Coordinates of C-alpha atoms in Angstrom, one line a residue:
M1 CA 105.3 145.6 71.7
Y2 CA 101.9 145.6 73.5
E3 CA 101.9 146.9 77.0
L4 CA 100.5 144.8 79.7
K5 CA 98.9 145.7 82.9
T6 CA 100.2 144.7 86.3
L7 CA 98.5 141.7 87.6
L8 CA 100.1 141.5 90.9
P9 CA 99.7 144.4 93.4
Q10 CA 103.1 145.9 94.8
F11 CA 104.0 144.3 98.0
E12 CA 107.3 144.1 99.8
I13 CA 109.2 140.7 99.6
K14 CA 111.1 139.9 102.8
L15 CA 114.2 137.9 102.0
P16 CA 115.4 135.0 104.0
T17 CA 118.5 135.7 106.3
C18 CA 120.2 132.3 105.6
M19 CA 121.2 132.6 102.3
Y20 CA 124.4 134.0 101.3
D21 CA 124.6 137.4 99.3
L22 CA 125.8 137.5 96.0
K23 CA 127.3 140.6 94.2
N24 CA 125.9 141.9 91.3
V25 CA 128.0 141.6 88.2
S26 CA 126.1 142.9 85.6
L27 CA 127.5 146.0 83.8
T28 CA 124.2 147.3 82.7
G29 CA 123.8 151.2 83.5
S30 CA 127.5 151.5 84.1
P31 CA 129.3 154.5 82.3
S32 CA 131.8 152.4 80.6
T33 CA 128.9 150.4 79.2
G34 CA 126.9 153.3 78.1
A35 CA 129.9 154.7 76.2
G36 CA 130.4 151.7 74.3
V37 CA 126.8 151.4 73.3
S38 CA 126.3 155.1 72.0
S39 CA 129.1 154.5 70.0
S40 CA 128.1 151.2 68.5
S41 CA 124.7 152.9 67.7
S42 CA 126.0 155.8 66.2
S43 CA 128.0 153.5 63.8
L44 CA 125.1 152.3 62.0
P45 CA 124.4 153.1 58.5
Q46 CA 122.1 156.1 57.9
Q47 CA 120.0 154.1 55.3
Q48 CA 119.0 151.6 58.1
I49 CA 118.0 154.1 60.3
G50 CA 116.0 155.9 57.9
S51 CA 114.3 152.4 56.9
G52 CA 112.1 152.0 59.9
K53 CA 114.4 149.8 61.9
S54 CA 115.0 150.8 65.3
Y55 CA 118.3 149.8 67.1
S56 CA 118.2 150.3 70.9
S57 CA 121.5 150.2 72.9
S58 CA 120.0 147.8 75.5
S59 CA 119.7 144.9 73.0
S60 CA 123.3 145.0 72.2
A61 CA 124.3 145.5 75.8
T62 CA 122.6 142.5 77.0
C63 CA 123.2 140.2 74.1
A64 CA 124.5 136.5 75.8
L65 CA 127.0 136.0 73.2
D66 CA 128.9 139.2 73.3
L67 CA 132.3 138.2 74.5
D68 CA 133.5 141.8 74.9
I69 CA 130.9 142.4 77.6
L70 CA 131.8 139.1 79.1
G71 CA 135.4 140.1 79.4
R72 CA 134.7 143.2 81.1
Q73 CA 132.2 141.5 83.5
I74 CA 135.2 139.2 84.5
Q75 CA 137.7 142.0 85.0
Q76 CA 135.4 143.9 87.2
L77 CA 134.7 141.1 89.2
L78 CA 138.3 140.3 90.1
K79 CA 139.1 144.1 90.7
A80 CA 136.2 144.2 93.2
N81 CA 137.2 141.1 95.1
N82 CA 140.9 141.8 96.0
G83 CA 141.0 138.6 98.0
K84 CA 138.0 139.7 100.3
D85 CA 135.8 136.9 98.9
T86 CA 138.8 134.3 99.1
S87 CA 139.2 134.9 102.9
A88 CA 135.5 134.6 103.5
V89 CA 135.1 131.4 101.8
V90 CA 138.1 130.1 103.7
A91 CA 136.7 131.3 107.1
R92 CA 133.3 129.7 106.3
Q93 CA 135.1 126.3 105.3
D94 CA 137.1 126.6 108.6
K95 CA 133.7 127.0 110.5
V96 CA 132.1 123.8 108.6
L97 CA 135.4 121.7 109.6
L98 CA 134.8 122.6 113.2
Q99 CA 131.1 121.3 113.2
L100 CA 132.0 118.3 111.6
E101 CA 134.5 117.2 114.0
D102 CA 131.9 118.4 116.9
L103 CA 129.3 116.1 115.2
K104 CA 132.1 113.0 115.0
A105 CA 132.7 113.4 118.5
Q106 CA 129.1 113.2 119.6
L107 CA 128.6 110.2 117.3
G108 CA 131.4 108.7 119.1
K109 CA 129.8 109.2 122.4
I110 CA 126.6 107.7 121.1
R111 CA 128.6 104.6 119.9
A112 CA 130.4 104.1 123.2
G113 CA 127.0 104.5 125.1
L114 CA 125.4 101.8 123.0
G115 CA 128.5 99.4 123.6
L116 CA 129.2 99.2 119.8
C117 CA 132.5 98.2 118.4
G118 CA 134.4 101.0 117.0
K119 CA 136.4 98.8 114.3
T120 CA 135.2 99.0 110.6
I121 CA 134.7 95.5 109.0
Q122 CA 137.5 94.3 107.3
H123 CA 137.5 92.5 104.1
T124 CA 140.1 89.9 103.6
T125 CA 139.9 89.5 100.0
G126 CA 143.6 88.9 99.8
Y127 CA 143.7 85.7 102.2
Q128 CA 144.2 82.4 100.1
N129 CA 143.1 78.8 101.5
G130 CA 143.6 76.1 99.1
G131 CA 142.8 78.5 96.0
L132 CA 139.8 80.0 97.7
K133 CA 139.4 83.6 98.5
E134 CA 138.0 84.2 101.8
V135 CA 135.5 87.0 101.7
P136 CA 132.8 87.9 104.0
L137 CA 129.4 86.4 103.3
E138 CA 125.7 87.4 104.3
D139 CA 124.1 84.8 106.3
I140 CA 121.4 83.0 104.6
V141 CA 117.8 81.9 105.7
I142 CA 116.3 78.9 104.2
N143 CA 112.5 78.2 104.9
G144 CA 111.4 74.4 104.4
H145 CA 108.8 72.3 104.9
P146 CA 109.3 69.1 107.2
N147 CA 107.7 67.3 104.1
F148 CA 110.3 68.3 101.9
I149 CA 113.6 68.1 103.8
P150 CA 116.4 69.7 101.8
Y151 CA 118.7 66.9 102.2
A152 CA 121.3 68.8 100.1
L153 CA 122.2 70.9 102.9
L154 CA 123.3 67.5 104.9
A155 CA 125.0 66.2 101.9
L156 CA 127.2 69.3 101.3
K157 CA 128.1 69.6 104.9
N158 CA 129.6 66.3 104.7
A159 CA 131.3 66.6 101.5
W160 CA 132.8 69.7 102.4
R161 CA 133.8 68.9 106.0
D162 CA 137.7 69.2 104.9
L163 CA 137.0 72.3 102.6
Y164 CA 134.5 74.4 103.8
T165 CA 132.0 74.7 107.0
I166 CA 128.2 75.3 106.7
D167 CA 127.1 76.2 110.2
I168 CA 123.3 75.3 110.2
K169 CA 120.9 76.2 113.1
T170 CA 117.2 75.1 112.9
F171 CA 114.2 76.9 114.3
T172 CA 110.4 76.0 114.0
H173 CA 108.0 78.7 113.0
S174 CA 104.7 79.2 114.6
T175 CA 103.1 77.6 111.7
M176 CA 104.1 74.2 112.4
A177 CA 102.8 72.1 115.6
D178 CA 105.3 69.4 114.8
I179 CA 108.0 68.8 112.5
G180 CA 107.8 64.9 112.4
P181 CA 110.5 62.2 113.1
A182 CA 112.2 62.5 109.6
A183 CA 112.9 66.2 110.2
R184 CA 114.2 65.5 113.7
E185 CA 116.4 62.8 112.5
F186 CA 117.8 65.3 110.1
E187 CA 118.4 67.9 112.7
Q188 CA 120.5 65.3 114.7
N189 CA 122.7 64.2 111.6
L190 CA 123.4 67.9 111.2
A191 CA 124.4 68.2 114.5
K192 CA 126.9 65.2 114.3
V193 CA 129.1 67.0 111.6
P194 CA 131.6 69.0 113.6
I195 CA 132.5 72.9 112.8
N196 CA 135.8 73.6 111.8
E197 CA 136.3 77.3 112.7
S198 CA 139.7 77.5 110.7
L199 CA 137.9 77.0 107.6
P200 CA 136.0 79.3 105.5
K201 CA 132.3 79.5 106.9
I202 CA 128.9 80.5 106.0
N203 CA 126.3 80.6 108.4
V204 CA 122.8 79.1 107.4
T205 CA 119.4 79.4 109.6
L206 CA 117.1 76.5 108.7
I207 CA 113.4 77.4 109.6
W208 CA 110.9 74.7 109.7
K209 CA 107.7 76.6 108.0
N210 CA 104.4 75.7 106.5
C211 CA 105.5 77.0 103.0
E212 CA 104.9 75.4 99.5
H213 CA 108.4 75.7 98.3
T214 CA 111.9 75.7 99.8
E215 CA 112.9 79.1 99.9
M216 CA 116.3 81.0 100.6
I217 CA 116.7 84.5 101.6
S218 CA 120.4 85.5 101.0
S219 CA 119.7 89.3 102.0
P220 CA 118.9 90.6 105.4
T221 CA 117.6 93.8 103.7
M222 CA 115.9 92.8 100.7
Y223 CA 113.2 89.8 100.6
V224 CA 114.2 88.3 97.3
P225 CA 113.9 84.7 97.7
I226 CA 115.4 81.9 95.7
Y227 CA 113.2 79.1 95.2
G228 CA 113.8 75.5 95.0
E229 CA 116.6 73.3 96.6
V230 CA 118.2 73.1 93.3
N231 CA 118.6 76.5 93.1
I232 CA 119.9 76.8 96.6
I233 CA 122.6 74.1 95.5
R234 CA 123.5 76.3 92.6
Y235 CA 124.0 79.2 95.0
L236 CA 125.9 77.4 97.5
G237 CA 128.1 76.0 94.7
R238 CA 129.1 79.6 93.8
V239 CA 130.2 80.6 97.3
G240 CA 131.5 77.3 98.3
P241 CA 134.9 75.8 97.8
A242 CA 136.9 76.0 94.6
E243 CA 136.9 72.4 93.9
Y244 CA 133.0 72.6 93.8
R245 CA 132.6 75.8 91.6
Y246 CA 131.5 74.7 88.2
E247 CA 130.9 77.8 86.3
G248 CA 134.6 78.0 84.8
S249 CA 134.4 74.5 84.0
P250 CA 134.2 73.0 80.4
I251 CA 131.2 70.7 81.5
C252 CA 129.2 73.8 83.3
N253 CA 126.3 73.1 81.0
E254 CA 126.1 69.6 81.4
I255 CA 126.1 70.1 85.4
D256 CA 123.1 72.6 84.8
L257 CA 121.1 70.3 82.8
V258 CA 121.4 67.5 85.5
L259 CA 120.2 70.0 88.0
D260 CA 117.4 71.1 85.8
I261 CA 116.3 67.3 85.5
C262 CA 116.5 66.9 89.0
Y263 CA 114.0 70.2 89.6
Q264 CA 111.5 68.5 87.3
L265 CA 112.0 65.1 89.1
L266 CA 110.8 67.1 92.3
R267 CA 107.6 68.0 90.7
C268 CA 106.7 64.9 89.2
T269 CA 103.4 63.9 90.5
T270 CA 103.2 60.1 89.0
H271 CA 105.6 57.0 89.2
K272 CA 105.7 56.9 85.5
S273 CA 106.8 60.4 85.1
Q274 CA 109.5 59.8 87.8
V275 CA 111.0 57.1 86.1
A276 CA 111.0 58.8 82.9
M277 CA 113.3 61.6 84.7
V278 CA 115.4 58.9 85.9
R279 CA 116.0 57.6 82.6
L280 CA 117.2 60.8 81.7
L281 CA 119.6 61.0 84.4
E282 CA 121.1 57.7 83.5
K283 CA 121.7 59.0 80.0
R284 CA 123.7 61.6 81.4
L285 CA 125.8 59.7 83.7
Q286 CA 126.6 57.0 81.0
K287 CA 130.0 55.3 82.0
Q288 CA 131.2 58.2 84.0
Q289 CA 132.0 57.5 87.8
Y290 CA 129.9 60.8 88.9
F291 CA 127.9 63.2 86.8
G292 CA 130.6 65.8 86.8
G293 CA 133.3 63.4 85.4
S294 CA 135.8 61.5 87.9
Q295 CA 135.2 64.1 90.8
M296 CA 131.8 64.6 92.8
S297 CA 130.2 67.7 92.0
V298 CA 127.0 70.0 93.0
A299 CA 125.2 67.8 90.2
D300 CA 125.9 64.7 92.2
I301 CA 124.4 66.3 95.4
G302 CA 121.4 67.3 93.8
V303 CA 120.6 64.1 92.2
Y304 CA 121.3 62.1 95.4
S305 CA 119.2 64.6 97.7
S306 CA 116.5 64.1 95.1
L307 CA 116.4 60.3 95.3
I308 CA 116.1 60.7 98.6
R309 CA 112.9 62.7 98.8
M310 CA 111.5 60.0 96.3
P311 CA 110.8 56.8 98.2
A312 CA 108.7 55.4 95.6
I313 CA 112.1 55.1 93.3
T314 CA 113.9 52.0 94.5
D315 CA 116.9 50.2 93.2
K316 CA 114.7 48.2 90.9
D317 CA 113.8 51.4 88.9
L318 CA 117.6 52.3 88.6
T319 CA 120.0 50.9 86.0
P320 CA 123.0 49.3 87.3
A321 CA 125.3 52.1 86.7
L322 CA 123.1 54.4 88.6
V323 CA 123.0 51.8 91.6
A324 CA 126.9 51.8 91.5
W325 CA 126.8 55.7 91.4
R326 CA 124.6 55.7 94.4
K327 CA 126.6 53.7 96.5
R328 CA 129.9 55.8 95.6
A329 CA 128.1 59.1 96.4
K330 CA 127.0 57.7 99.5
L331 CA 130.5 57.3 100.8
V332 CA 131.0 61.2 100.3
T333 CA 127.4 62.4 101.6
K334 CA 127.1 60.0 104.3
I335 CA 123.1 60.0 104.3

């Protein structure tokens, strides 16, 4: 091979003192290894040596696949230890455990100084309440414009008063000078519904804000909004009482279809298009008492709230079946 000149000058390397020293377990240069190498080189055939091919002892000694050398290295390492390294590791482990105990005591003093509770969060997943598993839920925040009042919150609060508690608190954002009489009446109706602390509860913060769409934030650490009152109804239906959870129902696709029609109805800009969406709802209802069959569902909540937000649609635009349904839904939603 070609000989290369030294590019870097000789200088002293200062090793750090915060690292562990590792013993050299290589057998290169040891007497036992040298004997083995010389014997292996002497056993080569004479015709190979005379043919111009060279065999160095270092190449056979440093072969990574030589199991004999690897075995001798392990035996030498075990003989050199004699339990000394094991006791050193145990001593370092005991020292680390003492440092962790000291750190735990310091954190306990900080927690006590801040007045925080020392108990951890208990997740009660085994408690059953009418077939409903009670699990801790994150508080949710809903931003809504006073011109687009989410009546579904009041409807769900009334419909679930004996099954589930929705504790709603309202606030006004600085972008709103006045929320108007309709929003104030909505707040008063929310306050009239009693809070039953014995039932599973979810806390909702409703903020009147100058925003284009009604949006819900379900995570306090990650701003991923859920847009639209219909999608908020879907979310609450999944975490609410078991009687209103429809994902495992055979008519789950039908309920989703009705909610999709409500979503389109709220975005209609002309009276003609609104009436066309109402006709689609009438086809889904047919001769049923409710859109989910014989019992109230989140689909009925979505349709009832959407029709309230459409003052241009009167009873004249509804078929007799929808008028009769509206009267039955009003007894439950109390709006």
